[in-house]
Amino acid sequence: MSHRRPKSPNMQNYRPQLTSVLSFGHRLSGVALSLGAFGLAGWLMAGASGQDAFGSAQALLLSVPGRIALFLVTLALFYHLCNGVRHLVWDSGRGFELRAIYAGGWTVVGTSLILALALWTWWPA
Amino acid sequence: MIVDRSDEVPRLKWPRRFPVPRNLGVAVHSRIAEGKSWPAPEGATRIATLRIYRFDPDGMAGPRLDTFRVDLDDCGPMLLDALIWIKSRIDTTLTFRHSCREGVCGSCAMTIDGTNWTACTRAMADLAQPAMIFPLANLPVIKDLVPDQSHLFAQYEMIEPWLHAETPAPERERLQSPRERAALDGYYECILCFCCTSGCPSHWWNGDRFLGPATLLQAWRWLADSRDEGRGERLDALEDPFRLYRCHTILNCTRTCPRGLNPGRAIAEIKKKMIERQG
Amino acid sequence: MTIRHIPPFARARGLGAAGHGTAHWWAQRVSAAGLVPLVLWFALALAGGAAADHAKLVAWLAAPLNSGLMILLLMAGFHHAALGLQVLAEDYIHSGARFVAVAAIQLACFAGAVFGIASVLRVALMP
């Protein structure tokens, strides 16, 4: 009996490229936003429960770890939004030339960073 | 930063692979050990170092990584030339597929420095030092750089890559206008090297049910053929959450095609056809 | 160790085509298209201080336009999240636990949407 047939490595040996990395970012931001959606429902429930409950919820969100979490959620939001638009363009059949894929990808990264920072520097609280 | 054509070698030499331990999460029988290191040939001035995946199916040991040093002045300019040089001068047991040596047959497809390409069209000058030469990703390995592609070809056979026509064959050709013939351009040229399917993360996770970019590109080739009369049945066979819809437009496929084809676009066209017949 | 010899063609064919998949894909795209303006509206509203304290939140959601848009955001958002998380479960879970996970995701997202909508209505109807 000889050694069982091995499988050639996939992720451990394949190059991370803009294509796969941005796609994984889209998935990761989607998961983060799903958690954020449940957080939104919870925040609204706090609002419906009266001033005290809402006050505690706001205090939690405006604490240091809360602000960090909110910033990350904002980043995830704008990245998922911009990359989502890029996906919708692909679904229409356009933008599949390599140049468009790469240029669009870098544009999405830059735009989402700019939008997230813009929203946060404008945040009044 | 911006890539125009798939034959552009990535400018950054790092990272060639995810920076995780090489055997992270790998099944026991697939773990790669350190292998033999062969010395540089005497008197060689220009030397290239190749780290090559080896597996001997007749032995008891698992896969290993051998290090070869190639005299660039003694062999041709392409990676395939170096592999043949190694086989003839250093280690005759090195096993790999090759045929046309000009990038049209797809036999020598392998994972080179972390991306899939044909060895005969990858220049030695474009390789990192040391270069990492592996068989096509995520496939059972028969020996050394020879993967078992029987599942991939079975998936290809499943989409019935031949003309579906009940209309009896005419005396001469089935007529097709130049415009109708142009609809096949960019799809008929596929050489079935499976670089794209082997580089698709979705096929890594669900390759037993997801057809993969190569097969789906060929499915589109037949859907787009004006002479074909079985479009409905072809689309029925793809109406499945796994066969077609595991494609999440990751687009590793388009990036890696050695023929410069666009499986991503082909799959998007299939999805548009699926929508078109719904409303 | 039993070695299963499944012919490659049998393995490729599997259990045949399920006969659905397009509707899920389309719903994901439609909810995405709806979410683009809704999310932008929500982000700008919050950044503009619409919910800085409880009184402002009540006043903001008292307007039917705002509460309506909020409900649309919850519906589209949880629908999109449910579809996306289902795809995630199908991708990464290969045992029968996949079906349990998908069911749990659907139920949780439906519940999240309902709790959110109920809360919006409660706030909107607060004196």
Short mmCIF file of C-alpha atoms in Angstrom, two decimals:
data_model
loop_
_atom_site.label_atom_id
_atom_site.label_comp_id
_atom_site.label_asym_id
_atom_site.label_seq_id
_atom_site.Cartn_x
_atom_site.Cartn_y
_atom_site.Cartn_z
CA MET A 1 0.00 0.00 0.00
CA SER A 2 1.44 3.36 -0.99
CA HIS A 3 0.74 6.88 0.16
CA ARG A 4 -2.74 8.25 -0.46
CA ARG A 5 -3.04 10.75 -3.33
CA PRO A 6 -2.46 14.24 -1.88
CA LYS A 7 -4.34 17.36 -2.92
CA SER A 8 -2.34 20.32 -4.23
CA PRO A 9 -2.58 23.34 -1.93
CA ASN A 10 -5.09 26.07 -2.72
CA MET A 11 -5.28 29.08 -0.39
CA GLN A 12 -1.99 28.30 1.35
CA ASN A 13 -0.16 28.61 -1.97
CA TYR A 14 -2.21 30.94 -4.17
CA ARG A 15 -1.34 34.59 -4.57
CA PRO A 16 -3.69 37.10 -2.94
CA GLN A 17 -4.72 39.40 -5.80
CA LEU A 18 -6.89 42.50 -5.97
CA THR A 19 -9.69 40.35 -7.38
CA SER A 20 -9.82 37.82 -4.54
CA VAL A 21 -8.89 40.25 -1.74
CA LEU A 22 -11.60 42.79 -2.59
CA SER A 23 -14.11 39.98 -3.00
CA PHE A 24 -13.24 38.68 0.45
CA GLY A 25 -13.51 42.22 1.79
CA HIS A 26 -17.00 42.42 0.32
CA ARG A 27 -17.93 39.23 2.15
CA LEU A 28 -16.33 40.31 5.42
CA SER A 29 -18.00 43.73 5.33
CA GLY A 30 -21.30 42.01 4.56
CA VAL A 31 -21.01 39.87 7.67
CA ALA A 32 -20.09 42.94 9.73
CA LEU A 33 -23.10 44.79 8.36
CA SER A 34 -25.39 41.85 9.14
CA LEU A 35 -24.30 42.13 12.75
CA GLY A 36 -24.80 45.88 12.44
CA ALA A 37 -28.37 45.30 11.21
CA PHE A 38 -29.17 43.37 14.35
CA GLY A 39 -27.52 46.15 16.29
CA LEU A 40 -29.75 48.65 14.53
CA ALA A 41 -32.85 46.65 15.49
CA GLY A 42 -31.63 46.57 19.08
CA TRP A 43 -30.97 50.32 19.06
CA LEU A 44 -34.49 50.96 17.76
CA MET A 45 -35.91 48.70 20.46
CA ALA A 46 -34.04 50.78 23.02
CA GLY A 47 -35.58 53.89 21.47
CA ALA A 48 -39.04 52.33 21.72
CA SER A 49 -38.46 51.43 25.37
CA GLY A 50 -38.19 55.01 26.56
CA GLN A 51 -35.69 57.70 27.39
CA ASP A 52 -33.66 55.73 29.94
CA ALA A 53 -33.11 52.71 27.71
CA PHE A 54 -32.22 54.93 24.78
CA GLY A 55 -29.87 56.98 26.92
CA SER A 56 -27.95 53.85 27.95
CA ALA A 57 -27.81 52.70 24.32
CA GLN A 58 -26.43 56.07 23.20
CA ALA A 59 -23.89 56.08 26.03
CA LEU A 60 -22.72 52.64 24.94
CA LEU A 61 -22.38 53.75 21.31
CA LEU A 62 -20.55 56.95 22.19
CA SER A 63 -18.06 55.24 24.51
CA VAL A 64 -14.56 54.69 23.14
CA PRO A 65 -15.07 51.03 22.13
CA GLY A 66 -18.51 51.98 20.83
CA ARG A 67 -17.10 54.71 18.60
CA ILE A 68 -14.42 52.36 17.30
CA ALA A 69 -17.07 49.76 16.48
CA LEU A 70 -19.22 52.41 14.80
CA PHE A 71 -16.32 53.64 12.71
CA LEU A 72 -15.55 50.10 11.58
CA VAL A 73 -19.21 49.58 10.72
CA THR A 74 -19.20 52.85 8.73
CA LEU A 75 -16.09 51.72 6.86
CA ALA A 76 -17.71 48.34 6.18
CA LEU A 77 -20.87 50.11 5.07
CA PHE A 78 -19.25 52.37 2.50
CA TYR A 79 -16.93 49.64 1.24
CA HIS A 80 -19.84 47.22 0.80
CA LEU A 81 -21.91 49.97 -0.82
CA CYS A 82 -19.25 51.02 -3.36
CA ASN A 83 -18.16 47.47 -4.13
CA GLY A 84 -21.84 46.50 -4.31
CA VAL A 85 -22.36 49.09 -7.04
CA ARG A 86 -19.29 47.63 -8.80
CA HIS A 87 -20.97 44.21 -8.56
CA LEU A 88 -24.22 45.57 -9.99
CA VAL A 89 -22.27 46.98 -12.95
CA TRP A 90 -20.77 43.52 -13.54
CA ASP A 91 -24.23 41.96 -13.32
CA SER A 92 -25.32 44.19 -16.19
CA GLY A 93 -22.53 42.60 -18.24
CA ARG A 94 -20.20 45.62 -18.28
CA GLY A 95 -16.76 46.29 -16.85
CA PHE A 96 -15.09 42.91 -17.31
CA GLU A 97 -11.93 44.10 -19.04
CA LEU A 98 -8.97 43.64 -16.71
CA ARG A 99 -8.21 47.35 -16.78
CA ALA A 100 -11.76 48.17 -15.65
CA ILE A 101 -11.68 45.49 -12.96
CA TYR A 102 -8.46 46.86 -11.48
CA ALA A 103 -9.23 50.56 -11.89
CA GLY A 104 -12.72 50.03 -10.45
CA GLY A 105 -11.29 48.07 -7.55
CA TRP A 106 -8.85 50.77 -6.50
CA THR A 107 -11.57 53.40 -6.97
CA VAL A 108 -13.85 51.48 -4.63
CA VAL A 109 -11.14 51.25 -1.96
CA GLY A 110 -10.34 54.95 -2.17
CA THR A 111 -13.94 56.14 -2.35
CA SER A 112 -15.09 54.09 0.62
CA LEU A 113 -12.22 55.40 2.75
CA ILE A 114 -12.97 58.98 1.76
CA LEU A 115 -16.72 58.60 2.38
CA ALA A 116 -16.20 57.00 5.79
CA LEU A 117 -13.78 59.71 6.89
CA ALA A 118 -16.04 62.45 5.50
CA LEU A 119 -19.04 61.15 7.44
CA TRP A 120 -17.05 60.95 10.65
CA THR A 121 -15.46 64.36 10.47
CA TRP A 122 -18.95 65.73 9.87
CA TRP A 123 -20.54 63.79 12.76
CA PRO A 124 -21.80 66.44 15.17
CA ALA A 125 -21.77 64.53 18.48
CA MET B 1 -1.45 48.66 -9.76
CA ILE B 2 -3.59 48.53 -12.90
CA VAL B 3 -3.43 45.35 -14.95
CA ASP B 4 -4.33 45.54 -18.65
CA ARG B 5 -3.70 41.99 -19.82
CA SER B 6 -3.62 38.64 -18.05
CA ASP B 7 -0.09 37.94 -19.27
CA GLU B 8 1.27 40.77 -17.11
CA VAL B 9 3.36 39.32 -14.32
CA PRO B 10 2.52 40.84 -10.94
CA ARG B 11 5.03 43.61 -10.25
CA LEU B 12 5.26 42.97 -6.53
CA LYS B 13 7.23 39.82 -5.84
CA TRP B 14 5.60 39.56 -2.40
CA PRO B 15 3.17 38.15 -1.30
CA ARG B 16 3.24 35.17 -3.65
CA ARG B 17 0.91 33.31 -1.34
CA PHE B 18 -1.17 33.97 1.77
CA PRO B 19 1.32 34.58 4.59
CA VAL B 20 0.21 31.58 6.63
CA PRO B 21 2.12 28.40 7.50
CA ARG B 22 2.38 26.32 4.36
CA ASN B 23 0.51 23.37 5.89
CA LEU B 24 -2.15 25.36 7.73
CA GLY B 25 -5.46 23.48 7.64
CA VAL B 26 -4.11 21.00 5.12
CA ALA B 27 -5.20 17.35 5.35
CA VAL B 28 -2.56 15.05 6.78
CA HIS B 29 -1.87 13.20 3.54
CA SER B 30 -1.40 16.48 1.64
CA ARG B 31 1.10 18.14 3.96
CA ILE B 32 4.31 19.16 2.23
CA ALA B 33 7.69 18.33 3.75
CA GLU B 34 11.10 19.72 2.86
CA GLY B 35 12.71 17.67 0.07
CA LYS B 36 16.07 17.28 -1.64
CA SER B 37 18.29 20.20 -2.54
CA TRP B 38 20.23 19.67 -5.76
CA PRO B 39 23.52 21.54 -6.20
CA ALA B 40 24.15 24.11 -8.90
CA PRO B 41 25.82 22.70 -12.02
CA GLU B 42 29.58 23.28 -12.18
CA GLY B 43 30.78 26.33 -14.01
CA ALA B 44 27.33 27.88 -14.27
CA THR B 45 27.29 31.66 -13.96
CA ARG B 46 23.59 32.52 -14.38
CA ILE B 47 21.61 30.31 -12.02
CA ALA B 48 17.89 30.25 -11.30
CA THR B 49 16.54 28.45 -8.24
CA LEU B 50 13.30 26.51 -8.61
CA ARG B 51 11.44 24.99 -5.66
CA ILE B 52 9.29 22.25 -7.15
CA TYR B 53 6.47 20.18 -5.60
CA ARG B 54 7.28 16.48 -5.75
CA PHE B 55 5.16 13.44 -4.99
CA ASP B 56 6.01 9.81 -5.69
CA PRO B 57 2.86 7.65 -5.86
CA ASP B 58 4.92 4.47 -5.67
CA GLY B 59 6.59 5.47 -2.43
CA MET B 60 5.48 5.70 1.17
CA ALA B 61 6.36 9.36 1.69
CA GLY B 62 4.04 12.31 1.26
CA PRO B 63 4.60 15.37 -0.92
CA ARG B 64 7.83 17.34 -0.59
CA LEU B 65 9.47 20.46 -1.96
CA ASP B 66 12.71 19.91 -3.91
CA THR B 67 15.15 22.72 -4.73
CA PHE B 68 16.78 22.72 -8.17
CA ARG B 69 19.36 25.13 -9.55
CA VAL B 70 19.14 25.68 -13.28
CA ASP B 71 21.93 26.93 -15.55
CA LEU B 72 20.13 29.63 -17.54
CA ASP B 73 22.85 29.67 -20.21
CA ASP B 74 22.27 25.99 -20.90
CA CYS B 75 18.50 25.92 -21.37
CA GLY B 76 15.80 27.82 -23.22
CA PRO B 77 14.14 30.98 -21.93
CA MET B 78 10.83 29.53 -20.69
CA LEU B 79 9.96 27.66 -17.50
CA LEU B 80 9.08 24.56 -19.53
CA ASP B 81 12.60 24.62 -20.99
CA ALA B 82 13.99 24.68 -17.46
CA LEU B 83 11.78 21.76 -16.38
CA ILE B 84 12.92 19.71 -19.39
CA TRP B 85 16.53 20.69 -18.61
CA ILE B 86 16.10 19.46 -15.02
CA LYS B 87 14.55 16.22 -16.22
CA SER B 88 17.35 15.55 -18.69
CA ARG B 89 20.35 16.74 -16.65
CA ILE B 90 19.51 16.51 -12.96
CA ASP B 91 16.53 14.29 -12.04
CA THR B 92 14.90 12.09 -14.66
CA THR B 93 12.03 11.26 -12.33
CA LEU B 94 10.60 14.83 -12.47
CA THR B 95 7.18 14.35 -14.07
CA PHE B 96 5.03 16.96 -15.80
CA ARG B 97 2.66 17.23 -18.76
CA HIS B 98 3.69 19.19 -21.86
CA SER B 99 3.02 19.06 -25.57
CA CYS B 100 2.85 22.03 -27.91
CA ARG B 101 5.42 24.24 -26.09
CA GLU B 102 3.68 27.33 -27.45
CA GLY B 103 0.69 27.93 -25.18
CA VAL B 104 -2.10 26.39 -27.28
CA CYS B 105 -2.64 22.92 -25.81
CA GLY B 106 -2.96 23.65 -22.09
CA SER B 107 -1.02 20.57 -20.95
CA CYS B 108 1.68 22.35 -18.94
CA ALA B 109 -0.70 24.44 -16.81
CA MET B 110 0.62 24.75 -13.26
CA THR B 111 0.73 27.12 -10.29
CA ILE B 112 3.83 29.28 -10.77
CA ASP B 113 4.75 31.74 -7.99
CA GLY B 114 1.20 31.55 -6.71
CA THR B 115 -0.75 32.10 -9.93
CA ASN B 116 -1.84 29.65 -12.61
CA TRP B 117 -0.23 29.80 -16.06
CA THR B 118 1.21 27.55 -18.74
CA ALA B 119 4.89 26.79 -18.13
CA CYS B 120 5.77 27.12 -21.81
CA THR B 121 4.70 30.76 -21.96
CA ARG B 122 6.14 31.86 -18.59
CA ALA B 123 9.64 33.30 -19.05
CA MET B 124 12.35 32.38 -16.55
CA ALA B 125 13.14 36.09 -16.29
CA ASP B 126 9.63 36.72 -14.91
CA LEU B 127 9.96 34.26 -12.04
CA ALA B 128 10.73 35.16 -8.44
CA GLN B 129 13.90 33.86 -6.84
CA PRO B 130 13.44 31.13 -5.72
CA ALA B 131 10.49 30.31 -7.94
CA MET B 132 7.69 28.16 -6.49
CA ILE B 133 6.43 25.56 -8.97
CA PHE B 134 3.36 23.64 -7.86
CA PRO B 135 0.75 21.53 -9.65
CA LEU B 136 -2.58 23.27 -10.42
CA ALA B 137 -4.26 24.22 -7.16
CA ASN B 138 -6.85 22.14 -5.33
CA LEU B 139 -6.56 19.00 -7.45
CA PRO B 140 -5.54 15.46 -6.49
CA VAL B 141 -1.92 14.95 -7.49
CA ILE B 142 -1.07 11.84 -9.53
CA LYS B 143 2.68 12.48 -9.52
CA ASP B 144 4.89 15.57 -9.13
CA LEU B 145 3.31 18.31 -11.26
CA VAL B 146 0.62 16.10 -12.83
CA PRO B 147 -2.87 16.73 -11.36
CA ASP B 148 -5.91 14.48 -11.74
CA GLN B 149 -8.35 16.51 -13.85
CA SER B 150 -10.95 13.75 -14.33
CA HIS B 151 -13.54 15.57 -12.18
CA LEU B 152 -13.05 18.80 -14.15
CA PHE B 153 -13.47 16.98 -17.45
CA ALA B 154 -16.54 15.17 -16.10
CA GLN B 155 -18.08 18.55 -15.25
CA TYR B 156 -17.23 19.70 -18.78
CA GLU B 157 -18.85 16.61 -20.28
CA MET B 158 -21.94 17.27 -18.21
CA ILE B 159 -22.76 20.54 -20.00
CA GLU B 160 -22.84 18.59 -23.29
CA PRO B 161 -20.31 20.60 -25.29
CA TRP B 162 -21.64 19.68 -28.72
CA LEU B 163 -24.26 21.11 -31.04
CA HIS B 164 -27.83 20.36 -29.96
CA ALA B 165 -29.85 20.47 -33.15
CA GLU B 166 -32.99 18.60 -34.19
CA THR B 167 -32.98 20.30 -37.58
CA PRO B 168 -31.39 17.74 -39.89
CA ALA B 169 -27.93 18.62 -41.13
CA PRO B 170 -28.11 20.66 -44.36
CA GLU B 171 -26.19 19.62 -47.49
CA ARG B 172 -23.41 22.04 -46.71
CA GLU B 173 -22.89 24.19 -43.61
CA ARG B 174 -25.40 25.31 -41.03
CA LEU B 175 -25.43 28.96 -42.01
CA GLN B 176 -24.13 31.64 -39.66
CA SER B 177 -23.63 35.31 -40.41
CA PRO B 178 -20.27 36.93 -39.60
CA ARG B 179 -21.95 38.76 -36.72
CA GLU B 180 -23.35 35.51 -35.31
CA ARG B 181 -19.92 33.92 -35.68
CA ALA B 182 -18.36 36.88 -33.87
CA ALA B 183 -20.50 36.06 -30.82
CA LEU B 184 -18.25 33.04 -30.29
CA ASP B 185 -15.05 35.08 -30.26
CA GLY B 186 -13.42 35.06 -26.86
CA TYR B 187 -15.09 31.76 -25.92
CA TYR B 188 -14.21 29.19 -28.57
CA GLU B 189 -10.47 29.76 -28.05
CA CYS B 190 -10.50 28.04 -24.64
CA ILE B 191 -7.83 25.32 -24.46
CA LEU B 192 -9.28 23.65 -21.34
CA CYS B 193 -6.09 24.14 -19.36
CA PHE B 194 -8.27 24.70 -16.23
CA CYS B 195 -6.04 27.47 -14.90
CA CYS B 196 -9.20 29.49 -14.18
CA THR B 197 -11.17 26.75 -12.41
CA SER B 198 -8.13 25.78 -10.37
CA GLY B 199 -7.69 29.39 -9.24
CA CYS B 200 -11.33 30.02 -8.30
CA PRO B 201 -11.82 30.17 -4.49
CA SER B 202 -15.49 29.22 -4.92
CA HIS B 203 -14.43 26.08 -6.76
CA TRP B 204 -11.96 25.37 -3.94
CA TRP B 205 -14.77 25.35 -1.39
CA ASN B 206 -17.52 23.78 -3.56
CA GLY B 207 -15.75 22.18 -6.50
CA ASP B 208 -17.77 18.99 -6.32
CA ARG B 209 -20.98 20.86 -7.20
CA PHE B 210 -19.90 24.21 -8.65
CA LEU B 211 -19.00 23.83 -12.32
CA GLY B 212 -16.23 26.43 -12.31
CA PRO B 213 -15.26 29.11 -14.83
CA ALA B 214 -13.82 26.84 -17.55
CA THR B 215 -16.93 24.68 -17.86
CA LEU B 216 -19.25 27.69 -17.55
CA LEU B 217 -17.32 29.57 -20.24
CA GLN B 218 -17.83 26.60 -22.53
CA ALA B 219 -21.50 26.44 -21.50
CA TRP B 220 -21.80 30.06 -22.66
CA ARG B 221 -19.94 29.18 -25.89
CA TRP B 222 -22.74 26.79 -26.73
CA LEU B 223 -25.52 29.08 -25.47
CA ALA B 224 -24.15 31.86 -27.68
CA ASP B 225 -23.91 29.66 -30.77
CA SER B 226 -26.69 30.71 -33.16
CA ARG B 227 -26.83 27.22 -34.66
CA ASP B 228 -27.61 25.57 -31.32
CA GLU B 229 -31.25 24.67 -30.67
CA GLY B 230 -31.01 23.43 -27.09
CA ARG B 231 -30.68 26.74 -25.25
CA GLY B 232 -33.61 26.00 -22.93
CA GLU B 233 -32.29 22.62 -21.83
CA ARG B 234 -28.81 24.05 -21.33
CA LEU B 235 -30.17 26.78 -19.07
CA ASP B 236 -32.33 24.24 -17.21
CA ALA B 237 -29.21 22.25 -16.40
CA LEU B 238 -27.58 25.36 -14.93
CA GLU B 239 -30.61 26.42 -12.84
CA ASP B 240 -29.07 25.33 -9.55
CA PRO B 241 -27.75 27.24 -6.52
CA PHE B 242 -24.44 25.42 -6.84
CA ARG B 243 -23.78 24.61 -10.49
CA LEU B 244 -23.94 28.22 -11.67
CA TYR B 245 -24.69 30.38 -8.68
CA ARG B 246 -21.62 29.65 -6.59
CA CYS B 247 -19.98 32.22 -8.85
CA HIS B 248 -19.65 35.39 -6.78
CA THR B 249 -17.74 37.33 -9.44
CA ILE B 250 -14.43 36.98 -7.63
CA LEU B 251 -12.71 37.25 -11.05
CA ASN B 252 -9.52 35.35 -10.28
CA CYS B 253 -10.41 33.47 -13.46
CA THR B 254 -10.18 36.45 -15.81
CA ARG B 255 -6.95 37.53 -14.12
CA THR B 256 -5.25 34.18 -14.68
CA CYS B 257 -6.36 32.98 -18.13
CA PRO B 258 -3.23 32.21 -20.21
CA ARG B 259 -5.24 32.81 -23.40
CA GLY B 260 -6.56 36.19 -22.25
CA LEU B 261 -10.17 34.96 -22.21
CA ASN B 262 -12.87 36.24 -19.88
CA PRO B 263 -14.79 33.55 -18.00
CA GLY B 264 -16.19 36.20 -15.66
CA ARG B 265 -17.93 37.92 -18.54
CA ALA B 266 -19.21 34.61 -19.94
CA ILE B 267 -20.79 33.72 -16.60
CA ALA B 268 -22.38 37.17 -16.34
CA GLU B 269 -23.91 36.61 -19.78
CA ILE B 270 -25.30 33.25 -18.64
CA LYS B 271 -26.87 34.88 -15.58
CA LYS B 272 -28.42 37.55 -17.80
CA LYS B 273 -29.95 34.81 -19.97
CA MET B 274 -31.33 33.11 -16.86
CA ILE B 275 -33.04 36.37 -15.89
CA GLU B 276 -34.21 37.01 -19.46
CA ARG B 277 -36.30 33.87 -19.57
CA GLN B 278 -37.95 34.66 -16.23
CA GLY B 279 -39.74 37.80 -17.32
CA MET C 1 -11.03 2.56 5.70
CA THR C 2 -13.64 2.11 2.98
CA ILE C 3 -12.65 3.59 -0.36
CA ARG C 4 -15.63 4.93 -2.26
CA HIS C 5 -15.27 4.60 -6.01
CA ILE C 6 -17.65 7.12 -7.50
CA PRO C 7 -17.24 7.45 -11.27
CA PRO C 8 -16.26 11.04 -12.14
CA PHE C 9 -19.37 11.60 -14.27
CA ALA C 10 -21.65 10.45 -11.44
CA ARG C 11 -19.86 12.77 -9.04
CA ALA C 12 -20.17 15.68 -11.46
CA ARG C 13 -23.89 15.11 -12.04
CA GLY C 14 -24.63 14.74 -8.33
CA LEU C 15 -28.35 14.85 -7.59
CA GLY C 16 -29.18 16.84 -10.72
CA ALA C 17 -30.04 20.50 -11.12
CA ALA C 18 -32.23 21.79 -8.29
CA GLY C 19 -34.35 23.91 -10.62
CA HIS C 20 -34.00 27.17 -8.70
CA GLY C 21 -31.34 29.70 -7.92
CA THR C 22 -32.14 32.59 -10.22
CA ALA C 23 -34.85 34.01 -7.94
CA HIS C 24 -32.43 34.17 -5.00
CA TRP C 25 -29.82 35.91 -7.18
CA TRP C 26 -32.36 38.42 -8.50
CA ALA C 27 -33.79 39.20 -5.06
CA GLN C 28 -30.27 39.92 -3.82
CA ARG C 29 -29.72 42.41 -6.64
CA VAL C 30 -33.12 44.09 -6.26
CA SER C 31 -32.68 44.52 -2.50
CA ALA C 32 -29.16 45.83 -3.15
CA ALA C 33 -30.46 48.43 -5.59
CA GLY C 34 -33.09 49.53 -3.06
CA LEU C 35 -30.57 49.68 -0.25
CA VAL C 36 -28.21 52.11 -2.03
CA PRO C 37 -30.44 55.17 -1.58
CA LEU C 38 -31.93 53.97 1.73
CA VAL C 39 -28.55 53.47 3.39
CA LEU C 40 -27.24 56.80 2.15
CA TRP C 41 -30.35 58.52 3.48
CA PHE C 42 -29.95 56.79 6.85
CA ALA C 43 -26.24 57.57 7.18
CA LEU C 44 -26.76 61.23 6.30
CA ALA C 45 -29.75 61.52 8.64
CA LEU C 46 -27.82 60.12 11.60
CA ALA C 47 -24.77 62.21 10.81
CA GLY C 48 -27.03 65.26 10.71
CA GLY C 49 -28.11 64.55 14.28
CA ALA C 50 -31.57 63.09 13.72
CA ALA C 51 -31.19 60.75 16.70
CA ALA C 52 -28.79 62.67 18.95
CA ASP C 53 -31.16 62.19 21.89
CA HIS C 54 -34.50 60.54 22.56
CA ALA C 55 -36.63 63.62 21.92
CA LYS C 56 -34.99 64.14 18.52
CA LEU C 57 -35.48 60.46 17.67
CA VAL C 58 -39.21 60.66 18.45
CA ALA C 59 -39.62 63.87 16.46
CA TRP C 60 -37.67 62.41 13.53
CA LEU C 61 -39.67 59.19 13.31
CA ALA C 62 -42.98 60.98 13.86
CA ALA C 63 -42.78 62.17 10.26
CA PRO C 64 -44.34 59.40 8.13
CA LEU C 65 -41.65 59.82 5.45
CA ASN C 66 -38.88 59.05 7.92
CA SER C 67 -40.64 56.15 9.62
CA GLY C 68 -41.62 54.78 6.19
CA LEU C 69 -38.05 54.95 4.92
CA MET C 70 -36.81 53.40 8.15
CA ILE C 71 -39.19 50.47 7.74
CA LEU C 72 -38.11 50.05 4.11
CA LEU C 73 -34.48 50.08 5.22
CA LEU C 74 -35.17 47.36 7.79
CA MET C 75 -37.08 45.20 5.32
CA ALA C 76 -34.62 45.52 2.47
CA GLY C 77 -31.63 45.33 4.80
CA PHE C 78 -32.66 42.17 6.61
CA HIS C 79 -33.79 40.52 3.36
CA HIS C 80 -30.42 41.30 1.76
CA ALA C 81 -28.60 40.12 4.89
CA ALA C 82 -30.60 36.88 5.02
CA LEU C 83 -29.80 36.11 1.38
CA GLY C 84 -26.13 36.98 1.80
CA LEU C 85 -25.68 34.98 4.98
CA GLN C 86 -27.44 32.03 3.33
CA VAL C 87 -24.86 32.12 0.54
CA LEU C 88 -22.15 32.19 3.20
CA ALA C 89 -23.58 29.11 4.94
CA GLU C 90 -23.91 27.25 1.63
CA ASP C 91 -20.31 28.11 0.74
CA TYR C 92 -18.61 27.09 3.95
CA ILE C 93 -20.77 24.45 5.65
CA HIS C 94 -20.66 21.19 3.75
CA SER C 95 -22.47 18.84 6.12
CA GLY C 96 -26.20 18.61 6.80
CA ALA C 97 -25.72 21.33 9.40
CA ARG C 98 -25.93 23.67 6.43
CA PHE C 99 -29.73 23.32 6.35
CA VAL C 100 -30.00 24.06 10.07
CA ALA C 101 -27.79 27.13 9.61
CA VAL C 102 -29.83 28.44 6.68
CA ALA C 103 -33.08 27.97 8.62
CA ALA C 104 -31.61 29.73 11.66
CA ILE C 105 -30.42 32.63 9.49
CA GLN C 106 -33.83 33.06 7.87
CA LEU C 107 -35.63 32.99 11.22
CA ALA C 108 -33.18 35.36 12.91
CA CYS C 109 -33.30 37.92 10.10
CA PHE C 110 -37.09 37.78 9.94
CA ALA C 111 -37.24 38.31 13.70
CA GLY C 112 -34.75 41.18 13.49
CA ALA C 113 -36.85 42.90 10.86
CA VAL C 114 -40.06 42.43 12.84
CA PHE C 115 -38.56 43.73 16.08
CA GLY C 116 -37.10 46.70 14.23
CA ILE C 117 -40.37 47.57 12.49
CA ALA C 118 -42.37 47.18 15.70
CA SER C 119 -39.97 49.53 17.47
CA VAL C 120 -40.13 52.12 14.67
CA LEU C 121 -43.94 52.10 14.85
CA ARG C 122 -43.83 52.37 18.64
CA VAL C 123 -41.50 55.37 18.50
CA ALA C 124 -43.48 56.96 15.66
CA LEU C 125 -46.67 56.75 17.71
CA MET C 126 -45.09 58.09 20.90
CA PRO C 127 -46.69 61.34 22.13
#
